[in-house]
Tab-separated table of C-alpha atoms in Angstrom:
chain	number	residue	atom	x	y	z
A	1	UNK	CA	81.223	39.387	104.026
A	2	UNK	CA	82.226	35.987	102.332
A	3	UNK	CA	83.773	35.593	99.298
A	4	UNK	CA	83.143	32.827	96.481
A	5	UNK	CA	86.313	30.846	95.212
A	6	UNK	CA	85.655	29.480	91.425
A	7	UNK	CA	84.507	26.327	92.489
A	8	UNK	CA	81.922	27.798	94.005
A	9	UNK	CA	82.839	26.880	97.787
A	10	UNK	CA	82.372	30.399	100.065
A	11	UNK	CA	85.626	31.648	101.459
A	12	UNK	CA	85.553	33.583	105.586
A	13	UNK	CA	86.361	36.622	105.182
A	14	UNK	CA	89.653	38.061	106.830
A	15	UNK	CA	89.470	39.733	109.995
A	16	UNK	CA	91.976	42.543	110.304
A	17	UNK	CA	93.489	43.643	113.654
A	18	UNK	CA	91.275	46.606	115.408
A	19	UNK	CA	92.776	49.722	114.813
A	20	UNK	CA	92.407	50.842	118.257
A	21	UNK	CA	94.379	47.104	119.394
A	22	UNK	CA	97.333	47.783	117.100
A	23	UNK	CA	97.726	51.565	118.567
A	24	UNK	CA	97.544	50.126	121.465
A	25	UNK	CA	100.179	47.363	121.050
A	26	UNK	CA	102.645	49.972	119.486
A	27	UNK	CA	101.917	52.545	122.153
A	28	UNK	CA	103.438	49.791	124.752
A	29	UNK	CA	105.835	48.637	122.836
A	30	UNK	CA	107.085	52.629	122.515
A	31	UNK	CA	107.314	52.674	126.316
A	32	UNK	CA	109.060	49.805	126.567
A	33	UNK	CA	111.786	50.745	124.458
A	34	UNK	CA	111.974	54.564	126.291
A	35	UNK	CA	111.702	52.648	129.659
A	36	UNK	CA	114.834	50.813	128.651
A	37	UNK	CA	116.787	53.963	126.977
A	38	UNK	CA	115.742	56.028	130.297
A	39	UNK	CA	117.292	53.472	132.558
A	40	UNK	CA	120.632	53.381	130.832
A	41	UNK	CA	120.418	57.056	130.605
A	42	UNK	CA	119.802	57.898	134.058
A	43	UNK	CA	121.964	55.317	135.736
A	44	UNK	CA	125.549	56.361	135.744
A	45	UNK	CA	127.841	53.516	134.939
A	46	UNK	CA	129.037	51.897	137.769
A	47	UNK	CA	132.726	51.640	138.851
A	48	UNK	CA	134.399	48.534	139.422
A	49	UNK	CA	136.281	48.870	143.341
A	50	UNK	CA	139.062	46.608	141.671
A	51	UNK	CA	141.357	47.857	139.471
A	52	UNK	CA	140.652	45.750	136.021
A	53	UNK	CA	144.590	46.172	135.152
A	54	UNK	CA	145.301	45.130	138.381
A	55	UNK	CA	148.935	43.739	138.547
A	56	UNK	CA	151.545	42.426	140.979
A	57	UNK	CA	154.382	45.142	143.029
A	58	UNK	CA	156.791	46.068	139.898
A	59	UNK	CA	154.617	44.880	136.932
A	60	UNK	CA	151.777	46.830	134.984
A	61	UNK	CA	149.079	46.384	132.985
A	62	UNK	CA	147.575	49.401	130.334
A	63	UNK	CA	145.163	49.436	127.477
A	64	UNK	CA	144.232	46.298	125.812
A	65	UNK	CA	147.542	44.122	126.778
A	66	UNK	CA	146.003	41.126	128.167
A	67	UNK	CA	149.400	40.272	130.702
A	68	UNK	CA	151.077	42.207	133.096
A	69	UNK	CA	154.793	43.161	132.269
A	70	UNK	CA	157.181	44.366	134.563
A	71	UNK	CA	158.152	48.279	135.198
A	72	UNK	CA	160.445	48.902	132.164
A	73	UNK	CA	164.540	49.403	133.107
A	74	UNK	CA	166.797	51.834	132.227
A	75	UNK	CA	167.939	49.835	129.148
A	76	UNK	CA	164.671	50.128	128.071
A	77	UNK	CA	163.467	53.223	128.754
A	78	UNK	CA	166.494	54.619	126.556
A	79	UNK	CA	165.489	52.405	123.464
A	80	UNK	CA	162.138	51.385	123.107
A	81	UNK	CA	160.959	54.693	124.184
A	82	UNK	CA	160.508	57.342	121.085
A	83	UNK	CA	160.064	61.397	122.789
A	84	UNK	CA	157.466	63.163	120.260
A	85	UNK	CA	156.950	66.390	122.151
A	86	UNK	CA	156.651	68.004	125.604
A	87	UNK	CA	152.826	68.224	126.845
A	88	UNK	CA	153.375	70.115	130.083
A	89	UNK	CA	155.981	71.335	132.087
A	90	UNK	CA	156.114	72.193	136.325
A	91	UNK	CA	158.755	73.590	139.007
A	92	UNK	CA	159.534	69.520	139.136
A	93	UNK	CA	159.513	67.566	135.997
A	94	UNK	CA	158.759	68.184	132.353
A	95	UNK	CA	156.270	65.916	130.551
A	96	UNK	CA	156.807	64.472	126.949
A	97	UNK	CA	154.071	62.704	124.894
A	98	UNK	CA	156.496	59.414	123.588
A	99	UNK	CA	155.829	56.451	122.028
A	100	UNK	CA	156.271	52.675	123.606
A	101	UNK	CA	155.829	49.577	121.419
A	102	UNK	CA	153.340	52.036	119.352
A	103	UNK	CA	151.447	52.958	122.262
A	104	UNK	CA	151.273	56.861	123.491
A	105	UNK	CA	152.853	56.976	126.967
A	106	UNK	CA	154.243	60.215	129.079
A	107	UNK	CA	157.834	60.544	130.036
A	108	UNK	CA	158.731	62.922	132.451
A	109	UNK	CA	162.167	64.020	133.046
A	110	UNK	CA	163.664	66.179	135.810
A	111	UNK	CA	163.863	69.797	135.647
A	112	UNK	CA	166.520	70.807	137.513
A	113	UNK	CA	168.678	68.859	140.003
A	114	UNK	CA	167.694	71.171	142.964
A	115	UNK	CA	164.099	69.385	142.513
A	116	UNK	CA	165.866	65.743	142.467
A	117	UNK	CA	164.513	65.086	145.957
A	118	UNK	CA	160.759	65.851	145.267
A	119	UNK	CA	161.148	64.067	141.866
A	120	UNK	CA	162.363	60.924	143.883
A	121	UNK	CA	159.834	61.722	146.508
A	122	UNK	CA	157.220	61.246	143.685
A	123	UNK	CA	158.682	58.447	142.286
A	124	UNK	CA	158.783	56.672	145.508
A	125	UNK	CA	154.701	57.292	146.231
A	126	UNK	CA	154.386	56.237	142.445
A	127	UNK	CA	155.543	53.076	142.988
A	128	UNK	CA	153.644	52.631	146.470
A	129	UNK	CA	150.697	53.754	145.632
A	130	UNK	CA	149.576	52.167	142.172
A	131	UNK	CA	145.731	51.337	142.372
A	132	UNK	CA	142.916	52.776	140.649
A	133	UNK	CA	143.241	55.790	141.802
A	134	UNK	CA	146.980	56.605	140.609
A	135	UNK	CA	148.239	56.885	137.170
A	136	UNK	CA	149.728	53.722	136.107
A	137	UNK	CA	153.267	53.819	136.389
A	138	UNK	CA	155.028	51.461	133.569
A	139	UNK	CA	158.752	52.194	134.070
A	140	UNK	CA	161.762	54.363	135.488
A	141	UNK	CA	165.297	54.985	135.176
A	142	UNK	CA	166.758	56.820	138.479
A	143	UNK	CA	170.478	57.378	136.508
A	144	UNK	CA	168.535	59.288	134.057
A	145	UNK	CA	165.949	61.218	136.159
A	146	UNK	CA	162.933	59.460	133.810
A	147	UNK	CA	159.340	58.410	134.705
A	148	UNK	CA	157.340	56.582	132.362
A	149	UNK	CA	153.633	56.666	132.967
A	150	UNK	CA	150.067	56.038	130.936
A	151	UNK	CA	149.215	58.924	128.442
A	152	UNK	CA	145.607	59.920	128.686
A	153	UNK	CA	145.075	62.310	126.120
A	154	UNK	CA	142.291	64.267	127.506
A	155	UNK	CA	144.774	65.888	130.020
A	156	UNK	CA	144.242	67.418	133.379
A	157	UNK	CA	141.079	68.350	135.303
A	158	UNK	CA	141.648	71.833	133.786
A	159	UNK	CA	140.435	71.090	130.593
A	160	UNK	CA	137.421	69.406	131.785
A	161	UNK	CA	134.691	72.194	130.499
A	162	UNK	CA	136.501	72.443	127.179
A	163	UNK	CA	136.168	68.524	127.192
A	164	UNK	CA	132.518	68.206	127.942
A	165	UNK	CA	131.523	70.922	125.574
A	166	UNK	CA	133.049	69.087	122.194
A	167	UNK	CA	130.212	67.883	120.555
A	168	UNK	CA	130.969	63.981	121.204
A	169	UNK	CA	131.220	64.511	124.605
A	170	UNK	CA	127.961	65.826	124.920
A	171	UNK	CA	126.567	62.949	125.805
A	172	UNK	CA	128.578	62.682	129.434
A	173	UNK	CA	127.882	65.918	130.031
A	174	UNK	CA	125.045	65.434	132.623
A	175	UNK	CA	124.835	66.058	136.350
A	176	UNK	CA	125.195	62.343	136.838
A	177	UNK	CA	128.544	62.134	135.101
A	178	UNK	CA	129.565	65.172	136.541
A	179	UNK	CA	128.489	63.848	139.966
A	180	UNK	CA	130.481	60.425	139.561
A	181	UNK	CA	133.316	62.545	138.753
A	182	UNK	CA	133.054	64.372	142.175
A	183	UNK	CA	132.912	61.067	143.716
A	184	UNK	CA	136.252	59.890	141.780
A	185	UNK	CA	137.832	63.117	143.673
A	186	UNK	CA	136.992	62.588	146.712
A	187	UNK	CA	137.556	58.662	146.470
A	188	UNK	CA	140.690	59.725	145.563
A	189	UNK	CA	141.060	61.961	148.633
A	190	UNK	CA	140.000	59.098	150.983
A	191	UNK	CA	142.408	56.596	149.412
A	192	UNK	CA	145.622	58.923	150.201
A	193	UNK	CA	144.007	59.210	153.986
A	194	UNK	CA	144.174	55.395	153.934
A	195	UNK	CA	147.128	54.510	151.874
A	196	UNK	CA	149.051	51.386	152.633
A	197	UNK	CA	151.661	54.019	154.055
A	198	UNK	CA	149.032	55.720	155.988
A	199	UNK	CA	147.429	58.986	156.073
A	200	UNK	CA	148.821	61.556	153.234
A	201	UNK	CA	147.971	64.940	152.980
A	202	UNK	CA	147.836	66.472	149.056
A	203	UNK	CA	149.735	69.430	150.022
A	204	UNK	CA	150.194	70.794	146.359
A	205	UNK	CA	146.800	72.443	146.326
A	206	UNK	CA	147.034	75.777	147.260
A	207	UNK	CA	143.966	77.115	144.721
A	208	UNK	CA	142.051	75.522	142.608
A	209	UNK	CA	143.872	75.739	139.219
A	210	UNK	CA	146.378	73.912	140.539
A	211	UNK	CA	144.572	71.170	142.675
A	212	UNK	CA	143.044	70.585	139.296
A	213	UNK	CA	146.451	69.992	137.706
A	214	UNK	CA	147.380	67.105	139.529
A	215	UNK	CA	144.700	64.963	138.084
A	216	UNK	CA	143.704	63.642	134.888
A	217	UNK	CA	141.037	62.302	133.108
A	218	UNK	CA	140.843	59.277	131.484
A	219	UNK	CA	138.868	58.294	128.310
A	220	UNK	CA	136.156	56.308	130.208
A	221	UNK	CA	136.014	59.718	132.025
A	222	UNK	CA	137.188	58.486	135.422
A	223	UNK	CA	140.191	60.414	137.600
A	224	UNK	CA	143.667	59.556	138.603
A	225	UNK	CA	145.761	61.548	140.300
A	226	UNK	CA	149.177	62.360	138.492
A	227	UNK	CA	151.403	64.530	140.799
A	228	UNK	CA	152.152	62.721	143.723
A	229	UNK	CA	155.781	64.678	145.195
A	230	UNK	CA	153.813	66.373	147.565
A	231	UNK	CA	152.044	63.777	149.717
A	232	UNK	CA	153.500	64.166	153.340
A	233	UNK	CA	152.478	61.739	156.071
A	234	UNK	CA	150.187	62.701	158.951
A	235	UNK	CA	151.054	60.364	162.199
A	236	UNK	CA	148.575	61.064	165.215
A	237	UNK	CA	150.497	58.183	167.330
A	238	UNK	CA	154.030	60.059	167.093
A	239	UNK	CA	152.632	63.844	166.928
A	240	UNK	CA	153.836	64.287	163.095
A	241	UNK	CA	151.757	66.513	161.471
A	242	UNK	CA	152.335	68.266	157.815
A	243	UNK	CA	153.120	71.900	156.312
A	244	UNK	CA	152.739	72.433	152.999
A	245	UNK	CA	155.777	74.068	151.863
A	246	UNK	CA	157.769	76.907	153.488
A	247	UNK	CA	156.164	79.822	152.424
A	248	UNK	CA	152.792	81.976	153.525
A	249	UNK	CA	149.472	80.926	151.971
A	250	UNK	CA	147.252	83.198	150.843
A	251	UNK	CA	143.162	83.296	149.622
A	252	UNK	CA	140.002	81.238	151.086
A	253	UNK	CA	140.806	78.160	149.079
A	254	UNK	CA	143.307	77.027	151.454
A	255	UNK	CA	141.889	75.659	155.015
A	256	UNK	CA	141.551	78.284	158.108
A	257	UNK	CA	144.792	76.106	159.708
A	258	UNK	CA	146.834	77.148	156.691
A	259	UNK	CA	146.617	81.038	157.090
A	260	UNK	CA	149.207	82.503	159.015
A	261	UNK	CA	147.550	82.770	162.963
A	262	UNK	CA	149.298	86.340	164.068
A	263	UNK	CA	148.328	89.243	161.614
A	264	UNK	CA	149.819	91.554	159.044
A	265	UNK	CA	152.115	93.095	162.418
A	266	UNK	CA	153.954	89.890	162.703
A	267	UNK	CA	156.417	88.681	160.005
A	268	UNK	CA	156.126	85.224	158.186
A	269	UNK	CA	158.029	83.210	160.118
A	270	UNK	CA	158.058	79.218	159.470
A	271	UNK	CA	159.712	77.828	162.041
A	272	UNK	CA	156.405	79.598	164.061
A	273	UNK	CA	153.627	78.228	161.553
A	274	UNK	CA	151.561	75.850	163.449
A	275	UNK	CA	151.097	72.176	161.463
A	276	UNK	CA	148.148	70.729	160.697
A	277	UNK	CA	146.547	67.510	159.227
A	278	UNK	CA	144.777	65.556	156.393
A	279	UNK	CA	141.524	67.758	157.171
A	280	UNK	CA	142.817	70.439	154.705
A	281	UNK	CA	142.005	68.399	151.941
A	282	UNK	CA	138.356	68.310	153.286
A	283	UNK	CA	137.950	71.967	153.748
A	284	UNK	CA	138.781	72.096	149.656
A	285	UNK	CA	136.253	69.618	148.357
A	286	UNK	CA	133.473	71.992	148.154
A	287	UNK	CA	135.594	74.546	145.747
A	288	UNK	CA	136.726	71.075	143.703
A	289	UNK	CA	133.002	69.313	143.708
A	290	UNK	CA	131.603	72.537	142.652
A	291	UNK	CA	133.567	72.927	139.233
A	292	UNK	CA	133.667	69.808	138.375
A	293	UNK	CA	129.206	69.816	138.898
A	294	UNK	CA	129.588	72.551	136.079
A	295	UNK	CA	126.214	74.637	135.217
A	296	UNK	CA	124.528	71.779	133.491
A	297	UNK	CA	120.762	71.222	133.686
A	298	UNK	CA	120.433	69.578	137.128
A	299	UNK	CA	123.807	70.778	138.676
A	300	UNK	CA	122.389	72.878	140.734
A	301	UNK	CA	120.087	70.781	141.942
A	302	UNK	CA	122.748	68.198	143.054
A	303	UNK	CA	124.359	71.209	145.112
A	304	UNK	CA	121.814	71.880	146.801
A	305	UNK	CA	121.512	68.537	148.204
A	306	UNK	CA	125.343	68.376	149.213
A	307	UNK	CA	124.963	71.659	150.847
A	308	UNK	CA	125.007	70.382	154.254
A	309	UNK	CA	127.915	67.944	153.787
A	310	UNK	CA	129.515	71.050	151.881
A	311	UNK	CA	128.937	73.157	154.827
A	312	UNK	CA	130.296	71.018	157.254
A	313	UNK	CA	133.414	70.856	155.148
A	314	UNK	CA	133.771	74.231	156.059
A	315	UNK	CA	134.014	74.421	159.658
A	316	UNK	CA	136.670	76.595	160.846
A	317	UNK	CA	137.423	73.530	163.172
A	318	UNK	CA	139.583	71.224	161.314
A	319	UNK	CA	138.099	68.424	164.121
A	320	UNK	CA	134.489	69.246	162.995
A	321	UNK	CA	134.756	67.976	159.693
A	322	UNK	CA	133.369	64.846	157.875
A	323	UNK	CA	136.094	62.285	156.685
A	324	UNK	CA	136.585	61.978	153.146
A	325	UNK	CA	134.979	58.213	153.630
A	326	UNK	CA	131.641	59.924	155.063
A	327	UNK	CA	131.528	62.677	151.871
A	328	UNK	CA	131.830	60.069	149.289
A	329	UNK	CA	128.841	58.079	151.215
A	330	UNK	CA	126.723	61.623	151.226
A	331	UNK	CA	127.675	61.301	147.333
A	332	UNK	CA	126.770	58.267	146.898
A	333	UNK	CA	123.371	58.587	148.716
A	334	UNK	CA	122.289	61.779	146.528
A	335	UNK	CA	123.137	60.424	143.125
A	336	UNK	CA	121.092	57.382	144.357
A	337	UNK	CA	117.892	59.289	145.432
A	338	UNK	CA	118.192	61.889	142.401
A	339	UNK	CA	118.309	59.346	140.031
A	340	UNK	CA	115.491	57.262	141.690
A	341	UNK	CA	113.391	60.433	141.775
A	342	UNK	CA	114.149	61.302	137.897
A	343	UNK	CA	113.372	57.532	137.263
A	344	UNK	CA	109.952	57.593	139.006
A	345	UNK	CA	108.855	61.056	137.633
A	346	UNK	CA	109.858	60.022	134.218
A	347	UNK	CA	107.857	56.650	134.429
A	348	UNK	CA	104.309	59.013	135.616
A	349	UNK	CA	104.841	60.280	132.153
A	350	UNK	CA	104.434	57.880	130.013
């Protein structure tokens, strides 16, 4: 239909979009936009291999300071660092949330001098080890049995479920996060078998409450591992091989090799305990993966693809058993197909 303007000249009439072209338009646009969402959602966030606060030996980086500074001395650990209160407390050192230059650090001091020698012990593997994997050390003061290290206030690995369930943590609470932080654990485990001092066995793990204690969680929800004064070396080429402390182990968490070998008849004896290697921390990853997958909505799932890597790491022969370097490339392989398969179903429906 044409209209007539006033001086009598006829006007075309609009033409409106079809109805059925605009649904159309929008409809695409929609699955665009849940295309997008779905791929952010589904792929977990990729770690960096190097350290972003990467720093030289002695110096350390934490935070949003944009230079490294070196390990802080004696001098300055006893005045620039404020104690608040104590945080946690083991058979080595106690732990006290402080306050550096109005950042929240911990500061762990010595509990009693008969632990000195493990406290040093840690120190030493502190300082040796630094990386990504470690807690970042930022000072010590030998003279006064102190450690200074990054705070990360969302503790241990023992508080992960209460963690995940707060309401703003809901959103990490997925079998892909969940599955990432598996693979922190065990990339943690294959750094100490390939440390710069060579292999190293994480002997303080005799159940699972207490393997969980040693690491923490950081705010990007990553692991580092905390307790390090029980890391003893494993050395094939000169026949040294590790036993984790001096008393009987107990339970099915500990590895097959760390039972004692000659029944209830025979009396604990130490000096008769066989030794064993770094494939006691591979017997363990099952028991670890499997609470830190939780009983979220695809959790099971995931286990049931790392059942045959899982069953391997339960061979009663320590030789049998993947390395920790194979495990985190079974990882790796199942979060990649899961989240390729949830990509492509999710993409038939829309």
């Amino acid at each position: 239909m044409e209209n007539k303007r006033q001086d009598g000249r006829k006007i075309p009439a609009r033409r409106g979009v079809p109805p059925v072209v605009g649904l159309l338009l929008a409809t695409a646009v929609m699955n665009t936009l849940l295309y997008l969402c779905l791929n952010h959602f589904f792929i977990s966030p990729q770690r960096s291999a190097v350290d972003p606060s990467h720093c030289p030996y002695g110096y350390f980086r934490m935070g949003q300071m944009k230079n490294c500074s070196p390990w802080l001395s004696c001098e300055e650990l006893r005045t620039e660092v404020r104690q608040l209160k104590r945080v946690g407390e083991g058979a080595v050192k106690r732990v006290f949330l402080s306050e550096w230059k109005e950042r929240k650090v911990a500061l762990s001091r010595l509990t009693t001098l008969e632990m000195k020698d493990d406290f040093l012990y840690g120190l030493q593997m502190l300082k040796s080890l630094q990386s990504k994997h470690v807690v970042t050390l930022l000072g010590y003061c030998e003279d006064d049995n102190t450690i200074l290290t990054e705070y990360h206030p969302l503790g241990s690995l023992s508080s992960l479920e209460a963690t995940l369930n707060l309401s703003k943590y809901r959103n990490v609470n997925t079998w892909q996060h969940r599955l990432q932080l598996a693979m922190d654990y065990v990339g943690i485990i294959n750094y100490l078998h390939h440390s710069p001092l060579g292999t190293l066995v994480m002997c303080d793990s005799s159940d699972l409450p207490k393997t969980l204690s040693q690491y923490l969680l950081t705010s990007n929800f990553s692991i580092v591992v905390n307790d390090l004064d029980a890391l003893p070396l494993v050395n094939r080429s000169s026949g040294t091989f590790v036993k984790c402390g001096h008393r009987e182990l107990h339970g099915d968490f500990v590895a097959p090799e760390q039972l004692w070998p000659y029944g209830e008849d025979m009396p604990f004896r130490d000096d008769l305990m066989p030794s064993y290697d770094e494939k006691i921390d591979i017997w363990k990853i099952p028991d670890v993966a499997s609470f830190l997958l939780g009983h979220v909505e695809g959790s099971d799932m995931v286990r049931f693809h790392l059942f045959d890597i899982h069953k391997a790491c339960k061979s009663q022969m320590p030789a049998e058993r993947p390395t920790a370097q194979e495990i985190l490339h079974t990882y790796q392989k199942v979060l990649n197909s899961l989240r390729d398969t949830t990509m492509s179903q999710t993409r038939e429906m829309l």
